[in-house]
């Protein structure tokens, strides 16, 4: 039994947590031969599911399964391997686990593997014992003995002999009481029988005298785990022993590891995570620390699985972390963010090539050593008396992310194996955070690039408006979102103004934004009024969401969007607007007065409320007005009410004399400097009124003679505008349009010519039947009019107007104008 003092001493080490370790046993062919209840709890598979089957069942992909045999063979000579790995849960999700493979020997030189799995992410920063369990089962040297149901030794690892001094020959086929008689062995066997009978795990402390130190008593703590066969029956017991003699030193390391859980990986920034690792290790572990990452990692790219330093081109690294006990880090020859030179035959290169740590307790700085390969580095090493070095590879998902170097100068105590263990623990934690940050950076960069490609590169408002747009992505924690804006030229010199916001962040939101923007442009070409366009857009959004939900490999993440759609007519200065759950625009008159029009809110897109119609409102804009369209990220924040944001926006907009670029910058500067929770989008539009001299309109009678009259009036007007080159084609176009209005429409008929960036011919009649383009047969006497118009014009179309329809045709102006 342990004393109260001993129990208090061992409790922080979390030895009672060792019994919860996920343990499995694998034979030489990679077949699972034993399983534990803890393994079932961690990965979801029971013993019946896995025992007798290949361990590749737990790997997330067939590609990784192919490399298992070569991987096991590579690390057989080393006695095992530890690091991070991806494991597939029974429900299909992938777990990022800390894994240790321990080589066990049996009689006749046969061998098996003991696999220990630990879920690092399950430990909270306050759980000291959980953190140490991870340390003990994945990094610390452990002695392992596997016994059958009669408690006879069947498998053992090399470390166990170092702990209790019992050789393999004395151990195989014998019970513990036979190979090491004594009172404590009786107690240990009693614990093992209890584990076999109950199927539960247990922890027990005992004493031993290693062969290399026979006069020194060692305190060992053993965790006993029941191994199950394919039927879930007790197959034997596995004893995992750890030397806990150095409790004081373990407590110090625990404090560092506990601090690491809160200080490393606080953000999804790769460079900052590297600096956090360096800053934590100084002065707790080392006097000087550098963290160098493969150059591709800060940009989110995939690092190579193995970095080869044997060719002429040395690996390229970027310094991400730098810390020293000396202010200003004078020991370093490279600053943060700079490219780092790696001597090709140095221990740094060896660590990168092999993926194994390097410990040099006494650094050899004599002439001719690897230190002299970099004269500047050699000078710093000698100047600051660096006498002990540890170099640890930063590995995640079997890929080398970089390397961390730990050095001591003023601290006279050289590094030992325990220090290397702690350094590897810190680097492992940092590697997981770096890998997450790298993957986030890649996705964030991709989403941002996608959004920038999908957003308009140039806003073309024609003669109707002058427009400037800005987009500010959310902070790195939230990521890029689904905001968009657009300016779409319409017929008759009109222009559509759009701003929208897709719920959510990341690639899904950006992709959905692109689909909605395309849908809006397509619907705008149909000349739909704003309320009808939003209704069709809502249907489109729901259909796309339903299609995504039907895809087996697609998880719907975008649940809605808001949108504001407006159409401005520079001839009448009237603007028709409708919105779907979006904030209203701001209208700024020439005197700087800011108003927010009272628009019906409308339901956001994608909520299935299509039975509630969208309402459009028409407003007449004063000459020289300015419109501001924006997303809620500009006016909403976690700390302030939306009214505060609207007032702040109105104050910033009350400067109409500024250029749009300057005013746009001024408004964006009002966004709080603290990290935003949503993207910010702003579209500023200064309206123009089309000169009345560029517009000509006539009312025509509904009789055949009107065709000739219309041609004559149009030819005369074009001559006044200096567009004589367009008279022949315009006369043909007008003849066809007016003839169609007389024969297929209804009076009254109105002809209008508009000269802006193109020449637009419009013919209105009171019948709401759209014209249709068709290909007439050779024997047909009619049906070629619209076909002729399509060949003579740059584009044509029709739209509904109050009291009827309007057919319009555009022609490009002569290049000399």
PDB file of N, CA and C in Angstrom, residues 769-814:
ATOM      1  N   UNK A 769     -47.699  41.157 -74.118  1.00  0.00           N
ATOM      2  CA  UNK A 769     -47.206  39.906 -74.702  1.00  0.00           C
ATOM      3  C   UNK A 769     -45.797  40.129 -75.238  1.00  0.00           C
ATOM      4  N   UNK A 770     -44.837  39.329 -74.722  1.00  0.00           N
ATOM      5  CA  UNK A 770     -43.442  39.484 -75.133  1.00  0.00           C
ATOM      6  C   UNK A 770     -43.239  39.004 -76.568  1.00  0.00           C
ATOM      7  N   UNK A 771     -42.409  39.709 -77.342  1.00  0.00           N
ATOM      8  CA  UNK A 771     -42.064  39.216 -78.688  1.00  0.00           C
ATOM      9  C   UNK A 771     -41.124  38.026 -78.583  1.00  0.00           C
ATOM     10  N   UNK A 772     -41.196  37.126 -79.557  1.00  0.00           N
ATOM     11  CA  UNK A 772     -40.341  35.940 -79.550  1.00  0.00           C
ATOM     12  C   UNK A 772     -39.567  35.849 -80.857  1.00  0.00           C
ATOM     13  N   UNK A 773     -38.275  35.570 -80.727  1.00  0.00           N
ATOM     14  CA  UNK A 773     -37.433  35.396 -81.911  1.00  0.00           C
ATOM     15  C   UNK A 773     -37.635  33.994 -82.460  1.00  0.00           C
ATOM     16  N   UNK A 774     -37.906  33.880 -83.782  1.00  0.00           N
ATOM     17  CA  UNK A 774     -38.052  32.568 -84.402  1.00  0.00           C
ATOM     18  C   UNK A 774     -37.414  32.591 -85.784  1.00  0.00           C
ATOM     19  N   UNK A 775     -37.089  31.436 -86.256  1.00  0.00           N
ATOM     20  CA  UNK A 775     -36.446  31.297 -87.559  1.00  0.00           C
ATOM     21  C   UNK A 775     -37.510  30.954 -88.605  1.00  0.00           C
ATOM     22  N   UNK A 776     -37.769  31.889 -89.500  1.00  0.00           N
ATOM     23  CA  UNK A 776     -38.801  31.689 -90.520  1.00  0.00           C
ATOM     24  C   UNK A 776     -38.307  30.743 -91.604  1.00  0.00           C
ATOM     25  N   UNK A 777     -39.237  29.965 -92.151  1.00  0.00           N
ATOM     26  CA  UNK A 777     -38.925  29.079 -93.267  1.00  0.00           C
ATOM     27  C   UNK A 777     -38.891  29.878 -94.577  1.00  0.00           C
ATOM     28  N   UNK A 778     -38.375  29.272 -95.618  1.00  0.00           N
ATOM     29  CA  UNK A 778     -38.231  29.972 -96.898  1.00  0.00           C
ATOM     30  C   UNK A 778     -39.585  30.407 -97.441  1.00  0.00           C
ATOM     31  N   UNK A 779     -40.609  29.611 -97.215  1.00  0.00           N
ATOM     32  CA  UNK A 779     -41.927  29.903 -97.781  1.00  0.00           C
ATOM     33  C   UNK A 779     -42.732  30.867 -96.914  1.00  0.00           C
ATOM     34  N   UNK A 780     -42.229  31.167 -95.692  1.00  0.00           N
ATOM     35  CA  UNK A 780     -42.968  32.073 -94.808  1.00  0.00           C
ATOM     36  C   UNK A 780     -42.849  33.508 -95.287  1.00  0.00           C
ATOM     37  N   UNK A 781     -43.946  34.266 -95.173  1.00  0.00           N
ATOM     38  CA  UNK A 781     -43.930  35.674 -95.577  1.00  0.00           C
ATOM     39  C   UNK A 781     -43.557  36.585 -94.417  1.00  0.00           C
ATOM     40  N   UNK A 782     -43.703  36.120 -93.187  1.00  0.00           N
ATOM     41  CA  UNK A 782     -43.415  36.930 -92.005  1.00  0.00           C
ATOM     42  C   UNK A 782     -42.450  36.173 -91.080  1.00  0.00           C
ATOM     43  N   UNK A 783     -42.092  36.835 -89.950  1.00  0.00           N
ATOM     44  CA  UNK A 783     -41.290  36.169 -88.930  1.00  0.00           C
ATOM     45  C   UNK A 783     -39.816  36.438 -88.992  1.00  0.00           C
ATOM     46  N   UNK A 784     -39.406  37.388 -89.862  1.00  0.00           N
ATOM     47  CA  UNK A 784     -37.967  37.653 -89.974  1.00  0.00           C
ATOM     48  C   UNK A 784     -37.543  38.966 -89.319  1.00  0.00           C
ATOM     49  N   UNK A 785     -38.501  39.685 -88.773  1.00  0.00           N
ATOM     50  CA  UNK A 785     -38.195  41.008 -88.231  1.00  0.00           C
ATOM     51  C   UNK A 785     -37.225  40.986 -87.065  1.00  0.00           C
ATOM     52  N   UNK A 786     -37.552  40.223 -86.033  1.00  0.00           N
ATOM     53  CA  UNK A 786     -36.675  40.166 -84.859  1.00  0.00           C
ATOM     54  C   UNK A 786     -35.346  39.503 -85.197  1.00  0.00           C
ATOM     55  N   UNK A 787     -35.363  38.548 -86.126  1.00  0.00           N
ATOM     56  CA  UNK A 787     -34.110  37.927 -86.556  1.00  0.00           C
ATOM     57  C   UNK A 787     -33.201  38.972 -87.199  1.00  0.00           C
ATOM     58  N   UNK A 788     -33.791  39.881 -87.983  1.00  0.00           N
ATOM     59  CA  UNK A 788     -33.031  40.971 -88.608  1.00  0.00           C
ATOM     60  C   UNK A 788     -32.513  41.945 -87.557  1.00  0.00           C
ATOM     61  N   UNK A 789     -33.368  42.264 -86.590  1.00  0.00           N
ATOM     62  CA  UNK A 789     -32.949  43.176 -85.513  1.00  0.00           C
ATOM     63  C   UNK A 789     -31.773  42.599 -84.729  1.00  0.00           C
ATOM     64  N   UNK A 790     -31.807  41.309 -84.446  1.00  0.00           N
ATOM     65  CA  UNK A 790     -30.731  40.673 -83.689  1.00  0.00           C
ATOM     66  C   UNK A 790     -29.407  40.780 -84.418  1.00  0.00           C
ATOM     67  N   UNK A 791     -29.420  40.758 -85.780  1.00  0.00           N
ATOM     68  CA  UNK A 791     -28.187  40.870 -86.553  1.00  0.00           C
ATOM     69  C   UNK A 791     -27.712  42.310 -86.667  1.00  0.00           C
ATOM     70  N   UNK A 792     -28.623  43.266 -86.612  1.00  0.00           N
ATOM     71  CA  UNK A 792     -28.254  44.679 -86.787  1.00  0.00           C
ATOM     72  C   UNK A 792     -27.824  45.345 -85.483  1.00  0.00           C
ATOM     73  N   UNK A 793     -28.152  44.748 -84.345  1.00  0.00           N
ATOM     74  CA  UNK A 793     -27.910  45.400 -83.057  1.00  0.00           C
ATOM     75  C   UNK A 793     -26.844  44.658 -82.258  1.00  0.00           C
ATOM     76  N   UNK A 794     -26.393  45.311 -81.181  1.00  0.00           N
ATOM     77  CA  UNK A 794     -25.470  44.663 -80.246  1.00  0.00           C
ATOM     78  C   UNK A 794     -26.227  43.790 -79.261  1.00  0.00           C
ATOM     79  N   UNK A 795     -27.425  44.191 -78.881  1.00  0.00           N
ATOM     80  CA  UNK A 795     -28.317  43.362 -78.073  1.00  0.00           C
ATOM     81  C   UNK A 795     -29.709  43.966 -78.100  1.00  0.00           C
ATOM     82  N   UNK A 796     -30.706  43.148 -77.785  1.00  0.00           N
ATOM     83  CA  UNK A 796     -32.076  43.621 -77.742  1.00  0.00           C
ATOM     84  C   UNK A 796     -32.835  42.837 -76.691  1.00  0.00           C
ATOM     85  N   UNK A 797     -34.021  43.340 -76.315  1.00  0.00           N
ATOM     86  CA  UNK A 797     -34.820  42.671 -75.310  1.00  0.00           C
ATOM     87  C   UNK A 797     -36.135  43.383 -75.107  1.00  0.00           C
ATOM     88  N   UNK A 798     -36.844  42.964 -74.077  1.00  0.00           N
ATOM     89  CA  UNK A 798     -38.139  43.552 -73.755  1.00  0.00           C
ATOM     90  C   UNK A 798     -38.342  43.521 -72.257  1.00  0.00           C
ATOM     91  N   UNK A 799     -39.117  44.459 -71.764  1.00  0.00           N
ATOM     92  CA  UNK A 799     -39.437  44.499 -70.339  1.00  0.00           C
ATOM     93  C   UNK A 799     -40.843  45.042 -70.163  1.00  0.00           C
ATOM     94  N   UNK A 800     -41.451  44.659 -69.053  1.00  0.00           N
ATOM     95  CA  UNK A 800     -42.779  45.170 -68.740  1.00  0.00           C
ATOM     96  C   UNK A 800     -42.672  46.577 -68.178  1.00  0.00           C
ATOM     97  N   UNK A 801     -43.561  47.431 -68.593  1.00  0.00           N
ATOM     98  CA  UNK A 801     -43.676  48.786 -68.079  1.00  0.00           C
ATOM     99  C   UNK A 801     -45.099  48.979 -67.586  1.00  0.00           C
ATOM    100  N   UNK A 802     -45.326  50.015 -66.824  1.00  0.00           N
ATOM    101  CA  UNK A 802     -46.672  50.303 -66.343  1.00  0.00           C
ATOM    102  C   UNK A 802     -47.610  50.516 -67.524  1.00  0.00           C
ATOM    103  N   UNK A 803     -48.619  49.667 -67.654  1.00  0.00           N
ATOM    104  CA  UNK A 803     -49.597  49.783 -68.718  1.00  0.00           C
ATOM    105  C   UNK A 803     -49.238  49.064 -69.992  1.00  0.00           C
ATOM    106  N   UNK A 804     -48.135  48.312 -70.030  1.00  0.00           N
ATOM    107  CA  UNK A 804     -47.790  47.607 -71.248  1.00  0.00           C
ATOM    108  C   UNK A 804     -46.395  47.046 -71.227  1.00  0.00           C
ATOM    109  N   UNK A 805     -45.788  46.935 -72.412  1.00  0.00           N
ATOM    110  CA  UNK A 805     -44.430  46.404 -72.536  1.00  0.00           C
ATOM    111  C   UNK A 805     -43.593  47.348 -73.380  1.00  0.00           C
ATOM    112  N   UNK A 806     -42.277  47.207 -73.257  1.00  0.00           N
ATOM    113  CA  UNK A 806     -41.346  48.040 -74.001  1.00  0.00           C
ATOM    114  C   UNK A 806     -40.305  47.124 -74.629  1.00  0.00           C
ATOM    115  N   UNK A 807     -40.140  47.240 -75.962  1.00  0.00           N
ATOM    116  CA  UNK A 807     -39.100  46.498 -76.681  1.00  0.00           C
ATOM    117  C   UNK A 807     -37.967  47.460 -76.986  1.00  0.00           C
ATOM    118  N   UNK A 808     -36.743  47.038 -76.618  1.00  0.00           N
ATOM    119  CA  UNK A 808     -35.600  47.936 -76.785  1.00  0.00           C
ATOM    120  C   UNK A 808     -34.516  47.266 -77.613  1.00  0.00           C
ATOM    121  N   UNK A 809     -33.748  48.101 -78.327  1.00  0.00           N
ATOM    122  CA  UNK A 809     -32.646  47.629 -79.176  1.00  0.00           C
ATOM    123  C   UNK A 809     -31.469  48.573 -78.977  1.00  0.00           C
ATOM    124  N   UNK A 810     -30.264  48.004 -78.766  1.00  0.00           N
ATOM    125  CA  UNK A 810     -29.062  48.820 -78.574  1.00  0.00           C
ATOM    126  C   UNK A 810     -28.117  48.649 -79.756  1.00  0.00           C
ATOM    127  N   UNK A 811     -27.521  49.787 -80.153  1.00  0.00           N
ATOM    128  CA  UNK A 811     -26.487  49.784 -81.184  1.00  0.00           C
ATOM    129  C   UNK A 811     -25.255  50.490 -80.637  1.00  0.00           C
ATOM    130  N   UNK A 812     -24.092  49.970 -81.008  1.00  0.00           N
ATOM    131  CA  UNK A 812     -22.852  50.626 -80.600  1.00  0.00           C
ATOM    132  C   UNK A 812     -22.698  51.942 -81.352  1.00  0.00           C
ATOM    133  N   UNK A 813     -22.188  52.959 -80.648  1.00  0.00           N
ATOM    134  CA  UNK A 813     -21.942  54.248 -81.282  1.00  0.00           C
ATOM    135  C   UNK A 813     -20.696  54.172 -82.154  1.00  0.00           C
ATOM    136  N   UNK A 814     -20.621  54.987 -83.189  1.00  0.00           N
ATOM    137  CA  UNK A 814     -19.408  55.009 -84.026  1.00  0.00           C
ATOM    138  C   UNK A 814     -18.180  55.299 -83.176  1.00  0.00           C
TER     139      UNK A 814
END
